């Protein structure tokens, strides 16, 4: 089974109205559709440009919970585009409110059939906790599709091997990792961990991040990002484990074809068989 994936290096721009945001998102989806993309990944905090709407000079932007007012617009936009272009849109993340009243950083998957699925970010960074009062999610799931089963883990989540083991044990062959990092240190933490998780679990990882800056929104004033499609390091794949990657901090789209049969082959008879060779007599078997 093959699946064509794309990832957007989304350039953040202060919005003076939601129409500009709609136009930018639609542009990327149309671009991906020209390449026959089936799965298109947007980065973490993709809706934060909306915090600049109505912001006064020096205010630092609207409070993050202001994004809750745009949830219907966000869902309508991405869901409509997914149906229109017959594509799975991994719509980055958006701030939501959980049943217990806490704020969550939630990744969305919009299906071409109009379906909407979500996965809360599980591991929350100090800035998210202290500045935006965001809490971590309480469960992890995978998402079956006609092309294969996928996982959806956001940025900091990929730095925790246990949660990726759980997603793989649930059947995921491809993990989409939307990210948002403000400097090279953060970017390389996420990037190196993507490579480690691909080797450990013999999966593909598709990742991307925000680029550009929001001049009116605190904590979004600097971004350092690059999209990449990452593979296990074994003979059927590129030696560096990179199927494709973008130009750092450029406003662009990358596209690659994932062959899921190659994953089955390396798990069975690769140079190393890291998934099969787990010592579950010594540590947890997430299966």
Tab-separated table of C-alpha atoms in Angstrom:
chain	number	residue	atom	x	y	z
A	1	UNK	CA	0.000	0.000	0.000
A	2	UNK	CA	1.323	3.433	-0.960
A	3	UNK	CA	0.192	6.819	0.236
A	4	UNK	CA	1.233	10.245	-1.029
A	5	UNK	CA	1.838	12.749	1.752
A	6	UNK	CA	2.657	16.453	1.835
A	7	UNK	CA	3.635	18.806	4.634
A	8	UNK	CA	3.346	22.598	4.783
A	9	UNK	CA	6.040	24.884	6.129
A	10	UNK	CA	3.364	27.383	7.134
A	11	UNK	CA	4.550	31.000	7.225
A	12	UNK	CA	2.914	32.809	10.113
A	13	UNK	CA	1.557	36.271	9.326
A	14	UNK	CA	-0.416	38.613	11.569
A	15	UNK	CA	-4.055	38.528	10.473
A	16	UNK	CA	-6.299	41.579	10.394
A	17	UNK	CA	-9.266	39.346	9.611
A	18	UNK	CA	-10.081	35.669	9.208
A	19	UNK	CA	-10.362	35.915	5.417
A	20	UNK	CA	-6.568	36.200	5.085
A	21	UNK	CA	-6.155	33.007	7.087
A	22	UNK	CA	-8.716	31.210	4.911
A	23	UNK	CA	-6.926	32.311	1.753
A	24	UNK	CA	-3.550	31.101	3.009
A	25	UNK	CA	-4.845	27.677	4.086
A	26	UNK	CA	-6.773	27.233	0.843
A	27	UNK	CA	-3.669	28.086	-1.177
A	28	UNK	CA	-1.681	25.262	0.441
A	29	UNK	CA	-4.476	22.730	-0.018
A	30	UNK	CA	-4.892	23.622	-3.678
A	31	UNK	CA	-1.131	23.364	-4.148
A	32	UNK	CA	-1.058	19.882	-2.582
A	33	UNK	CA	-4.023	18.752	-4.663
A	34	UNK	CA	-2.049	19.521	-7.832
A	35	UNK	CA	0.437	16.841	-6.754
A	36	UNK	CA	-2.201	14.224	-6.010
A	37	UNK	CA	-1.626	14.380	-2.256
A	38	UNK	CA	-3.800	12.146	-0.071
A	39	UNK	CA	-2.586	13.390	3.342
A	40	UNK	CA	-1.572	17.009	3.986
A	41	UNK	CA	0.012	18.031	7.293
A	42	UNK	CA	-0.146	21.547	8.757
A	43	UNK	CA	1.959	22.611	11.775
A	44	UNK	CA	1.149	23.034	15.448
A	45	UNK	CA	-0.538	26.314	16.501
A	46	UNK	CA	-1.576	26.996	12.916
A	47	UNK	CA	-4.457	29.241	14.065
A	48	UNK	CA	-2.380	31.586	16.267
A	49	UNK	CA	-2.256	34.297	13.537
A	50	UNK	CA	-5.900	34.920	14.458
A	51	UNK	CA	-4.720	36.242	17.847
A	52	UNK	CA	-3.468	39.333	16.018
A	53	UNK	CA	-7.009	40.296	14.967
A	54	UNK	CA	-7.994	43.406	16.919
A	55	UNK	CA	-4.722	43.424	18.868
A	56	UNK	CA	-3.406	46.843	19.806
A	57	UNK	CA	0.232	47.828	19.458
A	58	UNK	CA	2.277	46.427	22.330
A	59	UNK	CA	-0.589	44.338	23.750
A	60	UNK	CA	1.029	40.998	22.942
A	61	UNK	CA	-2.031	39.874	21.033
A	62	UNK	CA	-5.363	38.503	22.168
A	63	UNK	CA	-5.377	35.935	25.023
A	64	UNK	CA	-4.981	32.397	23.739
A	65	UNK	CA	-8.507	31.373	24.757
A	66	UNK	CA	-9.765	33.886	22.189
A	67	UNK	CA	-9.061	31.117	19.659
A	68	UNK	CA	-12.065	29.229	21.027
A	69	UNK	CA	-14.257	31.784	19.255
A	70	UNK	CA	-12.781	30.687	15.921
A	71	UNK	CA	-13.268	26.938	16.369
A	72	UNK	CA	-16.361	26.724	14.166
A	73	UNK	CA	-14.618	28.732	11.433
A	74	UNK	CA	-11.503	26.541	11.671
A	75	UNK	CA	-13.440	23.267	11.518
A	76	UNK	CA	-15.676	24.490	8.702
A	77	UNK	CA	-12.704	25.660	6.636
A	78	UNK	CA	-10.587	22.522	6.943
A	79	UNK	CA	-13.479	20.082	6.775
A	80	UNK	CA	-14.863	21.764	3.680
A	81	UNK	CA	-11.487	21.702	1.943
A	82	UNK	CA	-10.929	18.030	2.850
A	83	UNK	CA	-14.214	17.105	1.185
A	84	UNK	CA	-13.738	19.430	-1.777
A	85	UNK	CA	-10.258	18.139	-2.588
A	86	UNK	CA	-10.829	14.516	-1.522
A	87	UNK	CA	-7.924	14.663	0.904
A	88	UNK	CA	-7.087	13.916	4.535
A	89	UNK	CA	-6.100	17.196	6.151
A	90	UNK	CA	-4.026	16.959	9.310
A	91	UNK	CA	-4.998	20.465	10.305
A	92	UNK	CA	-2.186	21.284	12.695
A	93	UNK	CA	-3.429	22.131	16.185
A	94	UNK	CA	-6.024	24.476	17.601
A	95	UNK	CA	-6.850	25.466	21.174
A	96	UNK	CA	-9.962	23.708	22.508
A	97	UNK	CA	-11.716	23.429	25.860
A	98	UNK	CA	-12.116	20.009	27.458
A	99	UNK	CA	-15.185	18.831	29.364
A	100	UNK	CA	-13.427	19.627	32.639
A	101	UNK	CA	-13.008	23.259	31.534
A	102	UNK	CA	-9.259	23.133	30.889
A	103	UNK	CA	-7.634	24.305	27.690
A	104	UNK	CA	-6.102	21.700	25.387
A	105	UNK	CA	-3.758	21.909	22.417
A	106	UNK	CA	-5.652	19.666	20.027
A	107	UNK	CA	-4.587	18.138	16.721
A	108	UNK	CA	-7.366	17.595	14.166
A	109	UNK	CA	-7.748	15.178	11.281
A	110	UNK	CA	-10.355	16.079	8.659
A	111	UNK	CA	-11.422	13.256	6.357
A	112	UNK	CA	-12.576	13.473	2.728
A	113	UNK	CA	-15.888	11.986	3.893
A	114	UNK	CA	-16.511	14.964	6.180
A	115	UNK	CA	-15.367	13.175	9.347
A	116	UNK	CA	-13.465	15.024	12.077
A	117	UNK	CA	-11.156	13.279	14.559
A	118	UNK	CA	-8.997	14.791	17.288
A	119	UNK	CA	-5.995	13.971	19.440
A	120	UNK	CA	-5.031	16.212	22.354
A	121	UNK	CA	-1.343	16.908	22.837
A	122	UNK	CA	-0.298	14.762	25.781
A	123	UNK	CA	2.945	16.362	26.938
A	124	UNK	CA	2.760	20.105	27.510
A	125	UNK	CA	5.782	22.410	27.438
A	126	UNK	CA	6.499	24.837	30.291
A	127	UNK	CA	5.538	27.824	28.127
A	128	UNK	CA	2.177	26.287	27.232
A	129	UNK	CA	1.475	25.559	30.902
A	130	UNK	CA	2.730	28.780	32.445
A	131	UNK	CA	1.816	31.359	29.824
A	132	UNK	CA	-1.275	29.859	28.180
A	133	UNK	CA	-2.610	27.588	30.936
A	134	UNK	CA	-2.846	24.588	28.605
A	135	UNK	CA	-3.265	21.083	30.063
A	136	UNK	CA	-2.263	17.719	28.603
A	137	UNK	CA	-4.657	15.192	27.120
A	138	UNK	CA	-5.553	11.961	28.886
A	139	UNK	CA	-5.540	9.301	26.151
A	140	UNK	CA	-3.969	8.355	22.843
A	141	UNK	CA	-5.556	6.725	19.811
A	142	UNK	CA	-4.785	5.811	16.220
A	143	UNK	CA	-6.782	6.483	13.084
A	144	UNK	CA	-7.489	3.740	10.518
A	145	UNK	CA	-7.757	4.944	6.912
A	146	UNK	CA	-8.077	3.073	3.600
A	147	UNK	CA	-4.364	3.794	3.051
A	148	UNK	CA	-3.074	2.629	6.428
A	149	UNK	CA	-3.312	3.360	10.132
A	150	UNK	CA	-1.834	6.644	11.321
A	151	UNK	CA	-0.912	8.276	14.606
A	152	UNK	CA	-1.078	11.980	15.400
A	153	UNK	CA	1.421	13.155	18.020
A	154	UNK	CA	2.238	16.826	18.495
A	155	UNK	CA	5.741	18.275	18.817
A	156	UNK	CA	6.878	17.598	22.432
A	157	UNK	CA	5.001	14.259	22.372
A	158	UNK	CA	7.584	12.807	19.975
A	159	UNK	CA	10.283	13.320	22.638
A	160	UNK	CA	8.730	10.590	24.812
A	161	UNK	CA	9.507	7.083	23.500
A	162	UNK	CA	6.743	5.409	25.516
A	163	UNK	CA	3.853	7.171	23.827
A	164	UNK	CA	5.213	6.385	20.360
A	165	UNK	CA	5.567	2.723	21.362
A	166	UNK	CA	1.914	2.764	22.370
A	167	UNK	CA	0.798	4.249	19.066
A	168	UNK	CA	2.847	1.714	17.107
A	169	UNK	CA	1.439	-1.124	19.248
A	170	UNK	CA	-2.041	0.080	18.310
A	171	UNK	CA	-1.140	-0.417	14.651
A	172	UNK	CA	0.159	2.920	13.380
A	173	UNK	CA	2.590	2.714	10.452
A	174	UNK	CA	2.794	6.468	9.868
A	175	UNK	CA	2.996	9.117	12.562
A	176	UNK	CA	2.200	12.719	11.717
A	177	UNK	CA	3.950	15.206	13.996
A	178	UNK	CA	2.865	18.851	13.727
A	179	UNK	CA	5.349	21.081	15.511
A	180	UNK	CA	6.094	24.665	16.502
A	181	UNK	CA	9.596	25.583	17.691
A	182	UNK	CA	11.050	29.043	18.141
A	183	UNK	CA	14.769	28.333	17.812
A	184	UNK	CA	17.280	25.783	16.567
A	185	UNK	CA	17.557	24.047	19.935
A	186	UNK	CA	13.856	23.230	20.001
A	187	UNK	CA	13.767	22.326	16.337
A	188	UNK	CA	16.608	19.829	16.598
A	189	UNK	CA	15.190	18.268	19.770
A	190	UNK	CA	12.034	17.404	17.863
A	191	UNK	CA	13.839	16.480	14.651
A	192	UNK	CA	16.366	14.125	16.249
A	193	UNK	CA	13.626	12.462	18.276
A	194	UNK	CA	11.613	11.894	15.080
A	195	UNK	CA	14.573	9.991	13.682
A	196	UNK	CA	14.992	7.970	16.879
A	197	UNK	CA	11.302	7.038	16.998
A	198	UNK	CA	11.393	5.978	13.310
A	199	UNK	CA	14.332	3.657	13.989
A	200	UNK	CA	12.931	2.258	17.251
A	201	UNK	CA	9.478	1.517	15.866
A	202	UNK	CA	10.216	1.028	12.164
A	203	UNK	CA	7.624	3.583	11.094
A	204	UNK	CA	7.439	6.619	8.841
A	205	UNK	CA	7.231	10.015	10.518
A	206	UNK	CA	5.934	13.095	8.701
A	207	UNK	CA	6.719	16.310	10.521
A	208	UNK	CA	6.532	20.037	9.884
A	209	UNK	CA	6.743	23.311	11.767
A	210	UNK	CA	5.813	26.945	11.662
A	211	UNK	CA	8.104	29.481	9.997
A	212	UNK	CA	8.038	33.275	9.994
A	213	UNK	CA	6.806	35.348	12.920
A	214	UNK	CA	3.810	37.023	14.476
A	215	UNK	CA	4.831	40.557	15.393
A	216	UNK	CA	1.728	41.200	17.487
A	217	UNK	CA	1.473	37.872	19.359
A	218	UNK	CA	3.625	37.031	22.369
A	219	UNK	CA	5.479	33.679	22.336
A	220	UNK	CA	4.999	33.441	18.556
A	221	UNK	CA	7.485	36.152	17.577
A	222	UNK	CA	10.152	33.732	16.367
A	223	UNK	CA	9.818	30.384	14.589
A	224	UNK	CA	12.355	27.942	13.216
A	225	UNK	CA	10.922	25.135	11.152
A	226	UNK	CA	11.409	22.554	8.446
A	227	UNK	CA	9.186	19.812	7.076
A	228	UNK	CA	10.537	16.308	6.571
A	229	UNK	CA	9.431	12.778	5.750
A	230	UNK	CA	11.535	10.450	7.891
A	231	UNK	CA	12.085	6.712	7.437
A	232	UNK	CA	13.781	3.882	9.306
A	233	UNK	CA	17.505	3.605	8.579
A	234	UNK	CA	17.668	0.399	6.569
A	235	UNK	CA	18.506	-0.698	3.036
A	236	UNK	CA	15.104	-0.073	1.341
A	237	UNK	CA	15.220	3.551	2.543
A	238	UNK	CA	17.631	6.482	2.073
A	239	UNK	CA	20.770	6.008	4.216
A	240	UNK	CA	20.146	9.218	6.197
A	241	UNK	CA	16.541	8.199	6.870
A	242	UNK	CA	15.174	11.255	5.051
A	243	UNK	CA	12.817	10.679	2.145
A	244	UNK	CA	12.464	14.423	1.564
A	245	UNK	CA	12.796	17.691	3.479
A	246	UNK	CA	12.143	21.366	2.912
A	247	UNK	CA	14.419	24.381	2.995
A	248	UNK	CA	14.719	25.633	6.563
A	249	UNK	CA	12.376	28.553	7.313
A	250	UNK	CA	11.047	28.751	3.741
A	251	UNK	CA	7.362	29.107	2.929
A	252	UNK	CA	6.865	25.874	0.982
A	253	UNK	CA	5.375	22.411	0.606
A	254	UNK	CA	7.104	19.015	0.419
A	255	UNK	CA	5.665	15.797	-1.035
A	256	UNK	CA	6.668	12.121	-0.937
A	257	UNK	CA	5.243	8.642	-1.520
A	258	UNK	CA	5.242	6.228	1.419
A	259	UNK	CA	5.418	2.497	0.662
A	260	UNK	CA	3.978	0.670	3.657
A	261	UNK	CA	5.042	-2.740	2.334
A	262	UNK	CA	8.666	-1.739	2.938
A	263	UNK	CA	7.916	-1.337	6.641
A	264	UNK	CA	6.592	-4.888	6.811
A	265	UNK	CA	9.705	-6.128	5.040
A	266	UNK	CA	12.216	-4.476	7.365
A	267	UNK	CA	10.264	-5.530	10.453
A	268	UNK	CA	10.497	-9.124	9.256
A	269	UNK	CA	13.982	-9.326	7.745
A	270	UNK	CA	15.747	-5.983	7.949
A	271	UNK	CA	19.381	-5.378	8.850
A	272	UNK	CA	17.985	-4.887	12.346
A	273	UNK	CA	14.491	-5.754	13.535
A	274	UNK	CA	14.014	-3.301	16.376
A	275	UNK	CA	10.279	-3.771	16.747
A	276	UNK	CA	10.426	-7.564	16.806
A	277	UNK	CA	13.507	-7.660	19.043
A	278	UNK	CA	12.009	-5.722	21.945
A	279	UNK	CA	12.843	-7.374	25.294
A	280	UNK	CA	9.322	-7.481	26.642
A	281	UNK	CA	10.535	-9.844	29.343
A	282	UNK	CA	12.415	-6.858	30.761
A	283	UNK	CA	10.133	-3.919	30.035
A	284	UNK	CA	6.579	-3.102	29.114
A	285	UNK	CA	4.987	-4.580	26.019
A	286	UNK	CA	2.573	-1.870	24.938
A	287	UNK	CA	0.724	-4.388	22.780
